[in-house]
Amino acid sequence: MTNSEIVDLLELTGRLMELHDRDTFKTRSFQTAAFNLDKSTADLSNLPVEELVKLQGVGKSVAQKIREIAETGRLTDLDELLAETPPGVLDMFRIKGLGVKKVRTLWRELGIDNLHDLQVAGENGEIAKIKGFGASTQEKILAALEFLQEQQGKVRMDKAAMIANLLRDELTKHFERVEISGQVRRKAQEVDTVQVLVQTNNPVSAMLTLGQLPNLEQNELESSPFAWRGKLAGFDVLVEILLYPAEQINRQLFINTAADAHLKQAGPGGTSLLQSAYTGSYVAENQSVDQVENAIYERAGLPYIVPEMREDEFAFRWARNHRNDELVTWDDLRGTLHNHSTWSDGKQSVADMAAYCRKLGLTYFGIADHSKTASYAGGLDAERVRQQQIEIDRLNAGFGADFRIFKGIESDILGDGSLDYDDETLATFDYVVASVHQTLTMSFEKATTRLLRAIENPYTTILGHPTGRLLLAREGYPIDHRAIIDACAEHNVIIEINASPYRLDIDWHWIEYAIQQGVMLSINPDAHDFAGLLDMHYGVAIGRKGGLTKAMTFNTLTLEEMSEYLQQRREQIRK
């Protein structure tokens, strides 16, 4: 059991105990333990009770529960609670804004125990009549239900890649060649079909093999002699395994990777990419995938487009002025600027995060812990800012000229668009990431005005996750992207591509306009631990999808260039 799995079970137990009005003290003990252990770097599954109780928020009773989870993969208390809870009530917790108390009220007072009945009650106006809800809450619930329905059956980019890799690893034990294709290969931020191609000259035998593999659950009605369709146990997303002989698999890898809108694009002679793929001969011995795909584009009279960009006609507009080797890559990144530590809600210290960055070959690490308004995340008041900066000075004194920690902060954008520190405190930072974290329900005009004022603040260096969205969980607040990007161009503000697969915000469709306006983008992991730093891979993928070049990526600047840039910005503010 991983730490996150253990914490999830503790958190769910605490939530259901509260739902069922269990002993308040015991309920709080589970909730407190889950909250504190979420930041723990200790290997919970391998710690004995006497070591677990030394961790913050963990008493002897909860420590024993953790041991039960680690040894059995289950928790008896939770199993009993789940037996008393309709599955649909658990689904109601997915609705943003519905906490335990509201879910309990809906269940107990209206008898609502599933999402369908919740929607009907909202449409009939019954929810608004309940004390403590009202028309506004009812409207938000209905909007959240609509959003969830639209996202059903989808997974984020990171989970899709994990599923695809699991499939490939298993299938390569049985088949000569297996290729990840479709949305996963072109790095879609949300995936509704995880697709792999299998090379075989005997589809009947291949289907029999697939039918014997563990964890594959076939949908026979949706399958065909050459296409296995179903799910991987434990994941609510369609899995598609397509069977092709050796002479077809390269062309089919191209066809299945590209979106329909991309395949319809035609060259000067009128030949579309789809026509080129089907009419050309691409079966030469030992031809690589790259050779075949290049030949398909060449036959159509079109420039080669990298897999990430095979969405629509945008890639060909981009290609008129750019080369593929201009696109940003992981190796181009020189540092990282939006990261958290144990000073706020991170899991590792500043020193450890910086050391891991050095191992990754980066030359600078920017710490941007939460600011004072984010008290729920251990945000730093002015005194703690000063203490952290003293620590950073001490750490920097131990580095050579090839590495540096920059002093940043993720300053909350308040409701009126101001930042949550005075100018004297803001002036102590090397840079400021300005982000919205609270009061996310805003009109188009309110959200845009709020961000515009933050951008106008001379201390704002980077605009963090501009829409505040959480993929598959929460829509972003509506903003006038053009006005925001134009303002960033006017005030020399960088826009973040938040590389967390939960966010990927700003959306890739706006990268082209930002570049046209001369606005640089920073691929920021918003990392809270070592693994989070690697999320920059997702940011690179989304950046490439939107045509982001190395030249327009802020954190491809060298250490010397970044130091000079930030120093000049501070000097301009002082003038």
PDB file of C-alpha atoms in Angstrom, residues 176-451:
ATOM      1  CA  GLU A 176       6.044  -9.227 -31.067  1.00  0.00           C
ATOM      2  CA  ARG A 177       5.149  -5.553 -31.308  1.00  0.00           C
ATOM      3  CA  VAL A 178       2.862  -3.313 -29.253  1.00  0.00           C
ATOM      4  CA  GLU A 179       2.440   0.430 -29.849  1.00  0.00           C
ATOM      5  CA  ILE A 180       0.675   3.046 -27.719  1.00  0.00           C
ATOM      6  CA  SER A 181      -1.549   5.053 -30.039  1.00  0.00           C
ATOM      7  CA  GLY A 182      -4.514   7.420 -30.110  1.00  0.00           C
ATOM      8  CA  GLN A 183      -5.098  10.158 -27.590  1.00  0.00           C
ATOM      9  CA  VAL A 184      -2.318   8.950 -25.289  1.00  0.00           C
ATOM     10  CA  ARG A 185       0.321   9.189 -28.007  1.00  0.00           C
ATOM     11  CA  ARG A 186      -0.738  12.674 -29.010  1.00  0.00           C
ATOM     12  CA  LYS A 187      -0.754  13.735 -25.327  1.00  0.00           C
ATOM     13  CA  ALA A 188      -4.412  14.670 -24.940  1.00  0.00           C
ATOM     14  CA  GLN A 189      -5.011  16.322 -21.565  1.00  0.00           C
ATOM     15  CA  GLU A 190      -8.180  14.248 -21.074  1.00  0.00           C
ATOM     16  CA  VAL A 191      -8.532  10.743 -22.491  1.00  0.00           C
ATOM     17  CA  ASP A 192     -11.723   8.751 -23.106  1.00  0.00           C
ATOM     18  CA  THR A 193     -10.067   5.850 -24.949  1.00  0.00           C
ATOM     19  CA  VAL A 194      -6.711   4.261 -24.106  1.00  0.00           C
ATOM     20  CA  GLN A 195      -5.634   2.689 -27.363  1.00  0.00           C
ATOM     21  CA  VAL A 196      -2.821   0.277 -28.194  1.00  0.00           C
ATOM     22  CA  LEU A 197      -1.993  -1.467 -31.460  1.00  0.00           C
ATOM     23  CA  VAL A 198      -0.853  -5.076 -31.522  1.00  0.00           C
ATOM     24  CA  GLN A 199       0.991  -6.707 -34.401  1.00  0.00           C
ATOM     25  CA  THR A 200      -0.362 -10.125 -35.315  1.00  0.00           C
ATOM     26  CA  ASN A 201      -1.032 -12.218 -38.416  1.00  0.00           C
ATOM     27  CA  ASN A 202      -3.478 -14.416 -36.509  1.00  0.00           C
ATOM     28  CA  PRO A 203      -6.284 -12.282 -35.010  1.00  0.00           C
ATOM     29  CA  VAL A 204      -8.264 -15.327 -33.855  1.00  0.00           C
ATOM     30  CA  SER A 205      -5.354 -16.590 -31.766  1.00  0.00           C
ATOM     31  CA  ALA A 206      -4.654 -13.040 -30.555  1.00  0.00           C
ATOM     32  CA  MET A 207      -8.236 -12.636 -29.324  1.00  0.00           C
ATOM     33  CA  LEU A 208      -7.992 -15.911 -27.430  1.00  0.00           C
ATOM     34  CA  THR A 209      -4.790 -14.681 -25.782  1.00  0.00           C
ATOM     35  CA  LEU A 210      -6.416 -11.381 -24.794  1.00  0.00           C
ATOM     36  CA  GLY A 211      -9.350 -13.261 -23.321  1.00  0.00           C
ATOM     37  CA  GLN A 212      -7.031 -15.113 -20.957  1.00  0.00           C
ATOM     38  CA  LEU A 213      -5.201 -12.062 -19.622  1.00  0.00           C
ATOM     39  CA  PRO A 214      -5.981 -10.993 -16.047  1.00  0.00           C
ATOM     40  CA  ASN A 215      -7.644  -7.648 -15.342  1.00  0.00           C
ATOM     41  CA  LEU A 216      -8.956  -7.222 -18.893  1.00  0.00           C
ATOM     42  CA  GLU A 217     -12.750  -7.013 -18.929  1.00  0.00           C
ATOM     43  CA  GLN A 218     -14.066  -7.325 -22.480  1.00  0.00           C
ATOM     44  CA  ASN A 219     -17.199  -5.670 -23.818  1.00  0.00           C
ATOM     45  CA  GLU A 220     -18.114  -8.303 -26.385  1.00  0.00           C
ATOM     46  CA  LEU A 221     -20.865  -6.217 -27.986  1.00  0.00           C
ATOM     47  CA  GLU A 222     -18.412  -3.396 -28.755  1.00  0.00           C
ATOM     48  CA  SER A 223     -15.585  -5.703 -29.852  1.00  0.00           C
ATOM     49  CA  SER A 224     -14.987  -7.155 -33.315  1.00  0.00           C
ATOM     50  CA  PRO A 225     -12.661  -9.799 -34.817  1.00  0.00           C
ATOM     51  CA  PHE A 226      -9.888  -7.184 -35.150  1.00  0.00           C
ATOM     52  CA  ALA A 227     -10.648  -4.920 -32.195  1.00  0.00           C
ATOM     53  CA  TRP A 228     -10.816  -5.848 -28.506  1.00  0.00           C
ATOM     54  CA  ARG A 229     -12.780  -3.289 -26.515  1.00  0.00           C
ATOM     55  CA  GLY A 230     -13.476  -3.163 -22.812  1.00  0.00           C
ATOM     56  CA  LYS A 231     -11.814  -1.912 -19.641  1.00  0.00           C
ATOM     57  CA  LEU A 232      -8.841  -2.554 -17.439  1.00  0.00           C
ATOM     58  CA  ALA A 233     -10.105  -3.612 -14.009  1.00  0.00           C
ATOM     59  CA  GLY A 234     -10.278  -0.678 -11.635  1.00  0.00           C
ATOM     60  CA  PHE A 235     -10.365   2.061 -14.284  1.00  0.00           C
ATOM     61  CA  ASP A 236     -13.460   3.693 -15.759  1.00  0.00           C
ATOM     62  CA  VAL A 237     -12.124   4.410 -19.241  1.00  0.00           C
ATOM     63  CA  LEU A 238     -12.504   2.536 -22.509  1.00  0.00           C
ATOM     64  CA  VAL A 239      -9.555   0.373 -23.549  1.00  0.00           C
ATOM     65  CA  GLU A 240      -9.160  -0.439 -27.227  1.00  0.00           C
ATOM     66  CA  ILE A 241      -6.678  -3.041 -28.494  1.00  0.00           C
ATOM     67  CA  LEU A 242      -6.495  -3.049 -32.292  1.00  0.00           C
ATOM     68  CA  LEU A 243      -4.961  -5.971 -34.218  1.00  0.00           C
ATOM     69  CA  TYR A 244      -2.964  -5.400 -37.402  1.00  0.00           C
ATOM     70  CA  PRO A 245      -0.516  -7.412 -39.522  1.00  0.00           C
ATOM     71  CA  ALA A 246       3.081  -6.191 -39.815  1.00  0.00           C
ATOM     72  CA  GLU A 247       2.546  -4.521 -43.205  1.00  0.00           C
ATOM     73  CA  GLN A 248      -0.245  -2.292 -41.838  1.00  0.00           C
ATOM     74  CA  ILE A 249       0.770  -1.367 -38.324  1.00  0.00           C
ATOM     75  CA  ASN A 250       2.953   1.679 -39.140  1.00  0.00           C
ATOM     76  CA  ARG A 251       0.312   3.392 -41.254  1.00  0.00           C
ATOM     77  CA  GLN A 252      -2.375   2.517 -38.710  1.00  0.00           C
ATOM     78  CA  LEU A 253      -0.268   3.951 -35.908  1.00  0.00           C
ATOM     79  CA  PHE A 254      -0.272   7.252 -37.803  1.00  0.00           C
ATOM     80  CA  ILE A 255      -3.990   7.124 -38.630  1.00  0.00           C
ATOM     81  CA  ASN A 256      -5.071   6.228 -35.107  1.00  0.00           C
ATOM     82  CA  THR A 257      -2.792   8.805 -33.471  1.00  0.00           C
ATOM     83  CA  ALA A 258      -4.104  11.820 -35.372  1.00  0.00           C
ATOM     84  CA  ALA A 259      -7.467  13.443 -34.694  1.00  0.00           C
ATOM     85  CA  ASP A 260     -10.006  13.357 -37.519  1.00  0.00           C
ATOM     86  CA  ALA A 261      -9.638  17.101 -38.118  1.00  0.00           C
ATOM     87  CA  HIS A 262      -5.919  16.621 -38.688  1.00  0.00           C
ATOM     88  CA  LEU A 263      -6.350  13.662 -41.052  1.00  0.00           C
ATOM     89  CA  LYS A 264      -8.694  15.750 -43.236  1.00  0.00           C
ATOM     90  CA  GLN A 265      -5.998  18.346 -43.936  1.00  0.00           C
ATOM     91  CA  ALA A 266      -4.954  18.305 -47.589  1.00  0.00           C
ATOM     92  CA  GLY A 267      -1.826  19.466 -49.361  1.00  0.00           C
ATOM     93  CA  PRO A 268      -1.546  21.641 -52.516  1.00  0.00           C
ATOM     94  CA  GLY A 269      -2.534  18.714 -54.747  1.00  0.00           C
ATOM     95  CA  GLY A 270      -5.732  18.038 -52.828  1.00  0.00           C
ATOM     96  CA  THR A 271      -4.530  14.799 -51.248  1.00  0.00           C
ATOM     97  CA  SER A 272      -5.515  14.548 -47.603  1.00  0.00           C
ATOM     98  CA  LEU A 273      -3.347  12.939 -44.967  1.00  0.00           C
ATOM     99  CA  LEU A 274      -5.845  10.095 -44.617  1.00  0.00           C
ATOM    100  CA  GLN A 275      -5.776   9.471 -48.370  1.00  0.00           C
ATOM    101  CA  SER A 276      -1.986   9.606 -48.348  1.00  0.00           C
ATOM    102  CA  ALA A 277      -1.798   7.071 -45.533  1.00  0.00           C
ATOM    103  CA  TYR A 278      -4.067   4.596 -47.326  1.00  0.00           C
ATOM    104  CA  THR A 279      -2.833   4.980 -50.899  1.00  0.00           C
ATOM    105  CA  GLY A 280       0.907   5.043 -50.313  1.00  0.00           C
ATOM    106  CA  SER A 281       3.073   1.952 -49.903  1.00  0.00           C
ATOM    107  CA  TYR A 282       4.778   2.033 -46.508  1.00  0.00           C
ATOM    108  CA  VAL A 283       5.871  -1.536 -45.996  1.00  0.00           C
ATOM    109  CA  ALA A 284       9.569  -1.349 -46.792  1.00  0.00           C
ATOM    110  CA  GLU A 285      11.579  -3.669 -44.589  1.00  0.00           C
ATOM    111  CA  ASN A 286      12.990  -2.135 -41.410  1.00  0.00           C
ATOM    112  CA  GLN A 287      11.304   1.232 -41.972  1.00  0.00           C
ATOM    113  CA  SER A 288      10.935   3.108 -38.710  1.00  0.00           C
ATOM    114  CA  VAL A 289       7.726   4.775 -37.574  1.00  0.00           C
ATOM    115  CA  ASP A 290       9.309   8.200 -38.179  1.00  0.00           C
ATOM    116  CA  GLN A 291      10.265   7.260 -41.742  1.00  0.00           C
ATOM    117  CA  VAL A 292       6.753   6.039 -42.517  1.00  0.00           C
ATOM    118  CA  GLU A 293       5.052   9.078 -40.989  1.00  0.00           C
ATOM    119  CA  ASN A 294       7.403  11.479 -42.770  1.00  0.00           C
ATOM    120  CA  ALA A 295       6.580   9.717 -46.048  1.00  0.00           C
ATOM    121  CA  ILE A 296       2.826  10.115 -45.429  1.00  0.00           C
ATOM    122  CA  TYR A 297       3.162  13.873 -44.939  1.00  0.00           C
ATOM    123  CA  GLU A 298       5.492  14.162 -47.932  1.00  0.00           C
ATOM    124  CA  ARG A 299       3.091  12.283 -50.207  1.00  0.00           C
ATOM    125  CA  ALA A 300       0.308  14.688 -49.169  1.00  0.00           C
ATOM    126  CA  GLY A 301       2.601  17.653 -49.801  1.00  0.00           C
ATOM    127  CA  LEU A 302       2.491  18.761 -46.180  1.00  0.00           C
ATOM    128  CA  PRO A 303       5.204  19.384 -43.564  1.00  0.00           C
ATOM    129  CA  TYR A 304       5.795  16.703 -40.924  1.00  0.00           C
ATOM    130  CA  ILE A 305       3.906  17.397 -37.690  1.00  0.00           C
ATOM    131  CA  VAL A 306       4.969  15.923 -34.335  1.00  0.00           C
ATOM    132  CA  PRO A 307       2.422  13.553 -32.702  1.00  0.00           C
ATOM    133  CA  GLU A 308       1.457  16.028 -29.948  1.00  0.00           C
ATOM    134  CA  MET A 309       0.255  18.587 -32.504  1.00  0.00           C
ATOM    135  CA  ARG A 310      -1.875  16.284 -34.651  1.00  0.00           C
ATOM    136  CA  GLU A 311      -5.165  17.847 -33.567  1.00  0.00           C
ATOM    137  CA  ASP A 312      -6.382  20.115 -36.380  1.00  0.00           C
ATOM    138  CA  GLU A 313      -5.224  22.666 -38.948  1.00  0.00           C
ATOM    139  CA  PHE A 314      -3.425  24.787 -36.318  1.00  0.00           C
ATOM    140  CA  ALA A 315      -0.228  22.753 -36.667  1.00  0.00           C
ATOM    141  CA  PHE A 316       0.089  23.714 -40.337  1.00  0.00           C
ATOM    142  CA  ARG A 317      -0.385  27.414 -39.575  1.00  0.00           C
ATOM    143  CA  TRP A 318       2.345  27.056 -36.991  1.00  0.00           C
ATOM    144  CA  ALA A 319       4.620  25.215 -39.430  1.00  0.00           C
ATOM    145  CA  ARG A 320       4.603  28.154 -41.876  1.00  0.00           C
ATOM    146  CA  ASN A 321       6.802  30.107 -39.466  1.00  0.00           C
ATOM    147  CA  HIS A 322       8.487  27.445 -37.329  1.00  0.00           C
ATOM    148  CA  ARG A 323      10.486  24.229 -37.462  1.00  0.00           C
ATOM    149  CA  ASN A 324       9.785  21.183 -35.318  1.00  0.00           C
ATOM    150  CA  ASP A 325      13.195  21.424 -33.688  1.00  0.00           C
ATOM    151  CA  GLU A 326      12.154  24.802 -32.241  1.00  0.00           C
ATOM    152  CA  LEU A 327       9.546  23.105 -30.000  1.00  0.00           C
ATOM    153  CA  VAL A 328      10.455  22.993 -26.329  1.00  0.00           C
ATOM    154  CA  THR A 329      11.743  19.710 -24.908  1.00  0.00           C
ATOM    155  CA  TRP A 330      12.466  18.440 -21.407  1.00  0.00           C
ATOM    156  CA  ASP A 331      16.187  18.822 -22.076  1.00  0.00           C
ATOM    157  CA  ASP A 332      15.692  22.527 -22.806  1.00  0.00           C
ATOM    158  CA  LEU A 333      14.453  23.251 -19.267  1.00  0.00           C
ATOM    159  CA  ARG A 334      17.076  24.858 -17.043  1.00  0.00           C
ATOM    160  CA  GLY A 335      15.093  25.329 -13.857  1.00  0.00           C
ATOM    161  CA  THR A 336      11.709  25.351 -12.173  1.00  0.00           C
ATOM    162  CA  LEU A 337       9.901  28.271 -10.531  1.00  0.00           C
ATOM    163  CA  HIS A 338       6.623  27.201  -8.891  1.00  0.00           C
ATOM    164  CA  ASN A 339       7.270  24.738  -6.092  1.00  0.00           C
ATOM    165  CA  HIS A 340       6.275  24.191  -2.472  1.00  0.00           C
ATOM    166  CA  SER A 341       8.095  22.909   0.585  1.00  0.00           C
ATOM    167  CA  THR A 342       7.420  21.940   4.180  1.00  0.00           C
ATOM    168  CA  TRP A 343       7.278  25.657   4.946  1.00  0.00           C
ATOM    169  CA  SER A 344       3.708  25.511   3.629  1.00  0.00           C
ATOM    170  CA  ASP A 345       1.992  22.377   2.320  1.00  0.00           C
ATOM    171  CA  GLY A 346       4.881  20.590   0.589  1.00  0.00           C
ATOM    172  CA  LYS A 347       6.230  17.198   1.630  1.00  0.00           C
ATOM    173  CA  GLN A 348       9.968  17.929   1.328  1.00  0.00           C
ATOM    174  CA  SER A 349      12.220  20.647   2.665  1.00  0.00           C
ATOM    175  CA  VAL A 350      13.623  23.455   0.523  1.00  0.00           C
ATOM    176  CA  ALA A 351      17.062  21.855   0.773  1.00  0.00           C
ATOM    177  CA  ASP A 352      15.823  18.423  -0.324  1.00  0.00           C
ATOM    178  CA  MET A 353      13.764  19.804  -3.207  1.00  0.00           C
ATOM    179  CA  ALA A 354      16.742  21.821  -4.402  1.00  0.00           C
ATOM    180  CA  ALA A 355      19.021  18.783  -4.158  1.00  0.00           C
ATOM    181  CA  TYR A 356      16.585  16.745  -6.256  1.00  0.00           C
ATOM    182  CA  CYS A 357      16.519  19.492  -8.881  1.00  0.00           C
ATOM    183  CA  ARG A 358      20.302  19.270  -9.105  1.00  0.00           C
ATOM    184  CA  LYS A 359      19.998  15.514  -9.646  1.00  0.00           C
ATOM    185  CA  LEU A 360      17.620  16.239 -12.515  1.00  0.00           C
ATOM    186  CA  GLY A 361      20.283  18.415 -14.105  1.00  0.00           C
ATOM    187  CA  LEU A 362      18.525  21.710 -13.409  1.00  0.00           C
ATOM    188  CA  THR A 363      20.537  24.779 -12.484  1.00  0.00           C
ATOM    189  CA  TYR A 364      17.994  26.706 -10.408  1.00  0.00           C
ATOM    190  CA  PHE A 365      15.092  25.985  -8.092  1.00  0.00           C
ATOM    191  CA  GLY A 366      12.437  28.557  -7.322  1.00  0.00           C
ATOM    192  CA  ILE A 367      10.520  28.175  -4.092  1.00  0.00           C
ATOM    193  CA  ALA A 368       7.001  29.637  -4.209  1.00  0.00           C
ATOM    194  CA  ASP A 369       5.294  28.506  -1.040  1.00  0.00           C
ATOM    195  CA  HIS A 370       1.771  29.626  -0.233  1.00  0.00           C
ATOM    196  CA  SER A 371       1.181  33.123   1.063  1.00  0.00           C
ATOM    197  CA  LYS A 372      -0.485  34.225   4.269  1.00  0.00           C
ATOM    198  CA  THR A 373      -4.091  34.150   2.992  1.00  0.00           C
ATOM    199  CA  ALA A 374      -3.776  30.420   2.310  1.00  0.00           C
ATOM    200  CA  SER A 375      -3.841  29.547   5.995  1.00  0.00           C
ATOM    201  CA  TYR A 376      -5.332  26.137   5.147  1.00  0.00           C
ATOM    202  CA  ALA A 377      -2.048  25.345   3.377  1.00  0.00           C
ATOM    203  CA  GLY A 378       0.281  26.735   6.044  1.00  0.00           C
ATOM    204  CA  GLY A 379       0.748  30.008   4.196  1.00  0.00           C
ATOM    205  CA  LEU A 380       3.659  32.205   5.277  1.00  0.00           C
ATOM    206  CA  ASP A 381       3.144  35.461   7.140  1.00  0.00           C
ATOM    207  CA  ALA A 382       5.775  38.190   6.795  1.00  0.00           C
ATOM    208  CA  GLU A 383       7.893  36.867   9.681  1.00  0.00           C
ATOM    209  CA  ARG A 384       7.968  33.316   8.303  1.00  0.00           C
ATOM    210  CA  VAL A 385       8.856  34.753   4.892  1.00  0.00           C
ATOM    211  CA  ARG A 386      11.880  36.406   6.515  1.00  0.00           C
ATOM    212  CA  GLN A 387      12.873  33.146   8.223  1.00  0.00           C
ATOM    213  CA  GLN A 388      12.576  31.162   5.009  1.00  0.00           C
ATOM    214  CA  GLN A 389      14.668  33.666   3.126  1.00  0.00           C
ATOM    215  CA  ILE A 390      17.392  33.430   5.762  1.00  0.00           C
ATOM    216  CA  GLU A 391      17.421  29.672   5.229  1.00  0.00           C
ATOM    217  CA  ILE A 392      17.652  30.156   1.461  1.00  0.00           C
ATOM    218  CA  ASP A 393      20.590  32.553   1.844  1.00  0.00           C
ATOM    219  CA  ARG A 394      22.351  29.952   3.961  1.00  0.00           C
ATOM    220  CA  LEU A 395      21.694  27.195   1.422  1.00  0.00           C
ATOM    221  CA  ASN A 396      22.817  29.368  -1.502  1.00  0.00           C
ATOM    222  CA  ALA A 397      26.070  30.118   0.306  1.00  0.00           C
ATOM    223  CA  GLY A 398      26.835  26.406   0.091  1.00  0.00           C
ATOM    224  CA  PHE A 399      26.269  26.131  -3.642  1.00  0.00           C
ATOM    225  CA  GLY A 400      28.807  26.892  -6.309  1.00  0.00           C
ATOM    226  CA  ALA A 401      28.196  29.179  -9.248  1.00  0.00           C
ATOM    227  CA  ASP A 402      26.283  26.467 -11.105  1.00  0.00           C
ATOM    228  CA  PHE A 403      23.138  26.358  -8.927  1.00  0.00           C
ATOM    229  CA  ARG A 404      20.883  28.740  -7.042  1.00  0.00           C
ATOM    230  CA  ILE A 405      17.625  28.808  -5.116  1.00  0.00           C
ATOM    231  CA  PHE A 406      15.451  31.785  -6.046  1.00  0.00           C
ATOM    232  CA  LYS A 407      13.200  33.349  -3.401  1.00  0.00           C
ATOM    233  CA  GLY A 408       9.643  33.345  -4.650  1.00  0.00           C
ATOM    234  CA  ILE A 409       6.133  33.181  -3.277  1.00  0.00           C
ATOM    235  CA  GLU A 410       2.746  32.115  -4.595  1.00  0.00           C
ATOM    236  CA  SER A 411       0.852  35.188  -3.516  1.00  0.00           C
ATOM    237  CA  ASP A 412      -2.927  34.914  -3.386  1.00  0.00           C
ATOM    238  CA  ILE A 413      -4.887  37.260  -5.624  1.00  0.00           C
ATOM    239  CA  LEU A 414      -7.559  38.667  -3.332  1.00  0.00           C
ATOM    240  CA  GLY A 415     -11.139  39.372  -4.366  1.00  0.00           C
ATOM    241  CA  ASP A 416     -10.334  42.905  -5.484  1.00  0.00           C
ATOM    242  CA  GLY A 417      -7.273  41.793  -7.477  1.00  0.00           C
ATOM    243  CA  SER A 418      -4.659  42.943  -4.962  1.00  0.00           C
ATOM    244  CA  LEU A 419      -1.908  40.644  -3.696  1.00  0.00           C
ATOM    245  CA  ASP A 420      -1.948  39.568  -0.055  1.00  0.00           C
ATOM    246  CA  TYR A 421       1.323  41.181   1.067  1.00  0.00           C
ATOM    247  CA  ASP A 422       2.333  44.790   1.384  1.00  0.00           C
ATOM    248  CA  ASP A 423       4.885  46.210  -1.047  1.00  0.00           C
ATOM    249  CA  GLU A 424       7.660  46.055   1.533  1.00  0.00           C
ATOM    250  CA  THR A 425       7.272  42.263   1.825  1.00  0.00           C
ATOM    251  CA  LEU A 426       6.752  41.748  -1.918  1.00  0.00           C
ATOM    252  CA  ALA A 427      10.000  43.620  -2.574  1.00  0.00           C
ATOM    253  CA  THR A 428      11.978  40.937  -0.680  1.00  0.00           C
ATOM    254  CA  PHE A 429      11.211  38.232  -3.262  1.00  0.00           C
ATOM    255  CA  ASP A 430      13.150  37.485  -6.422  1.00  0.00           C
ATOM    256  CA  TYR A 431       9.809  36.867  -8.143  1.00  0.00           C
ATOM    257  CA  VAL A 432       6.101  36.493  -7.387  1.00  0.00           C
ATOM    258  CA  VAL A 433       3.645  33.931  -8.761  1.00  0.00           C
ATOM    259  CA  ALA A 434       0.184  35.490  -8.445  1.00  0.00           C
ATOM    260  CA  SER A 435      -2.691  32.982  -8.235  1.00  0.00           C
ATOM    261  CA  VAL A 436      -6.357  32.768  -7.313  1.00  0.00           C
ATOM    262  CA  HIS A 437      -7.181  30.093  -4.723  1.00  0.00           C
ATOM    263  CA  GLN A 438     -10.379  31.261  -3.039  1.00  0.00           C
ATOM    264  CA  THR A 439     -13.777  32.636  -4.122  1.00  0.00           C
ATOM    265  CA  LEU A 440     -13.614  30.772  -7.430  1.00  0.00           C
ATOM    266  CA  THR A 441     -17.264  31.304  -8.359  1.00  0.00           C
ATOM    267  CA  MET A 442     -17.066  34.480 -10.422  1.00  0.00           C
ATOM    268  CA  SER A 443     -18.714  36.033 -13.438  1.00  0.00           C
ATOM    269  CA  PHE A 444     -16.730  36.554 -16.639  1.00  0.00           C
ATOM    270  CA  GLU A 445     -16.355  40.266 -15.878  1.00  0.00           C
ATOM    271  CA  LYS A 446     -15.431  39.774 -12.207  1.00  0.00           C
ATOM    272  CA  ALA A 447     -12.798  37.103 -12.903  1.00  0.00           C
ATOM    273  CA  THR A 448     -11.245  39.076 -15.744  1.00  0.00           C
ATOM    274  CA  THR A 449     -11.112  42.310 -13.754  1.00  0.00           C
ATOM    275  CA  ARG A 450      -9.622  40.502 -10.752  1.00  0.00           C
ATOM    276  CA  LEU A 451      -6.798  39.033 -12.853  1.00  0.00           C
TER     277      LEU A 451
END
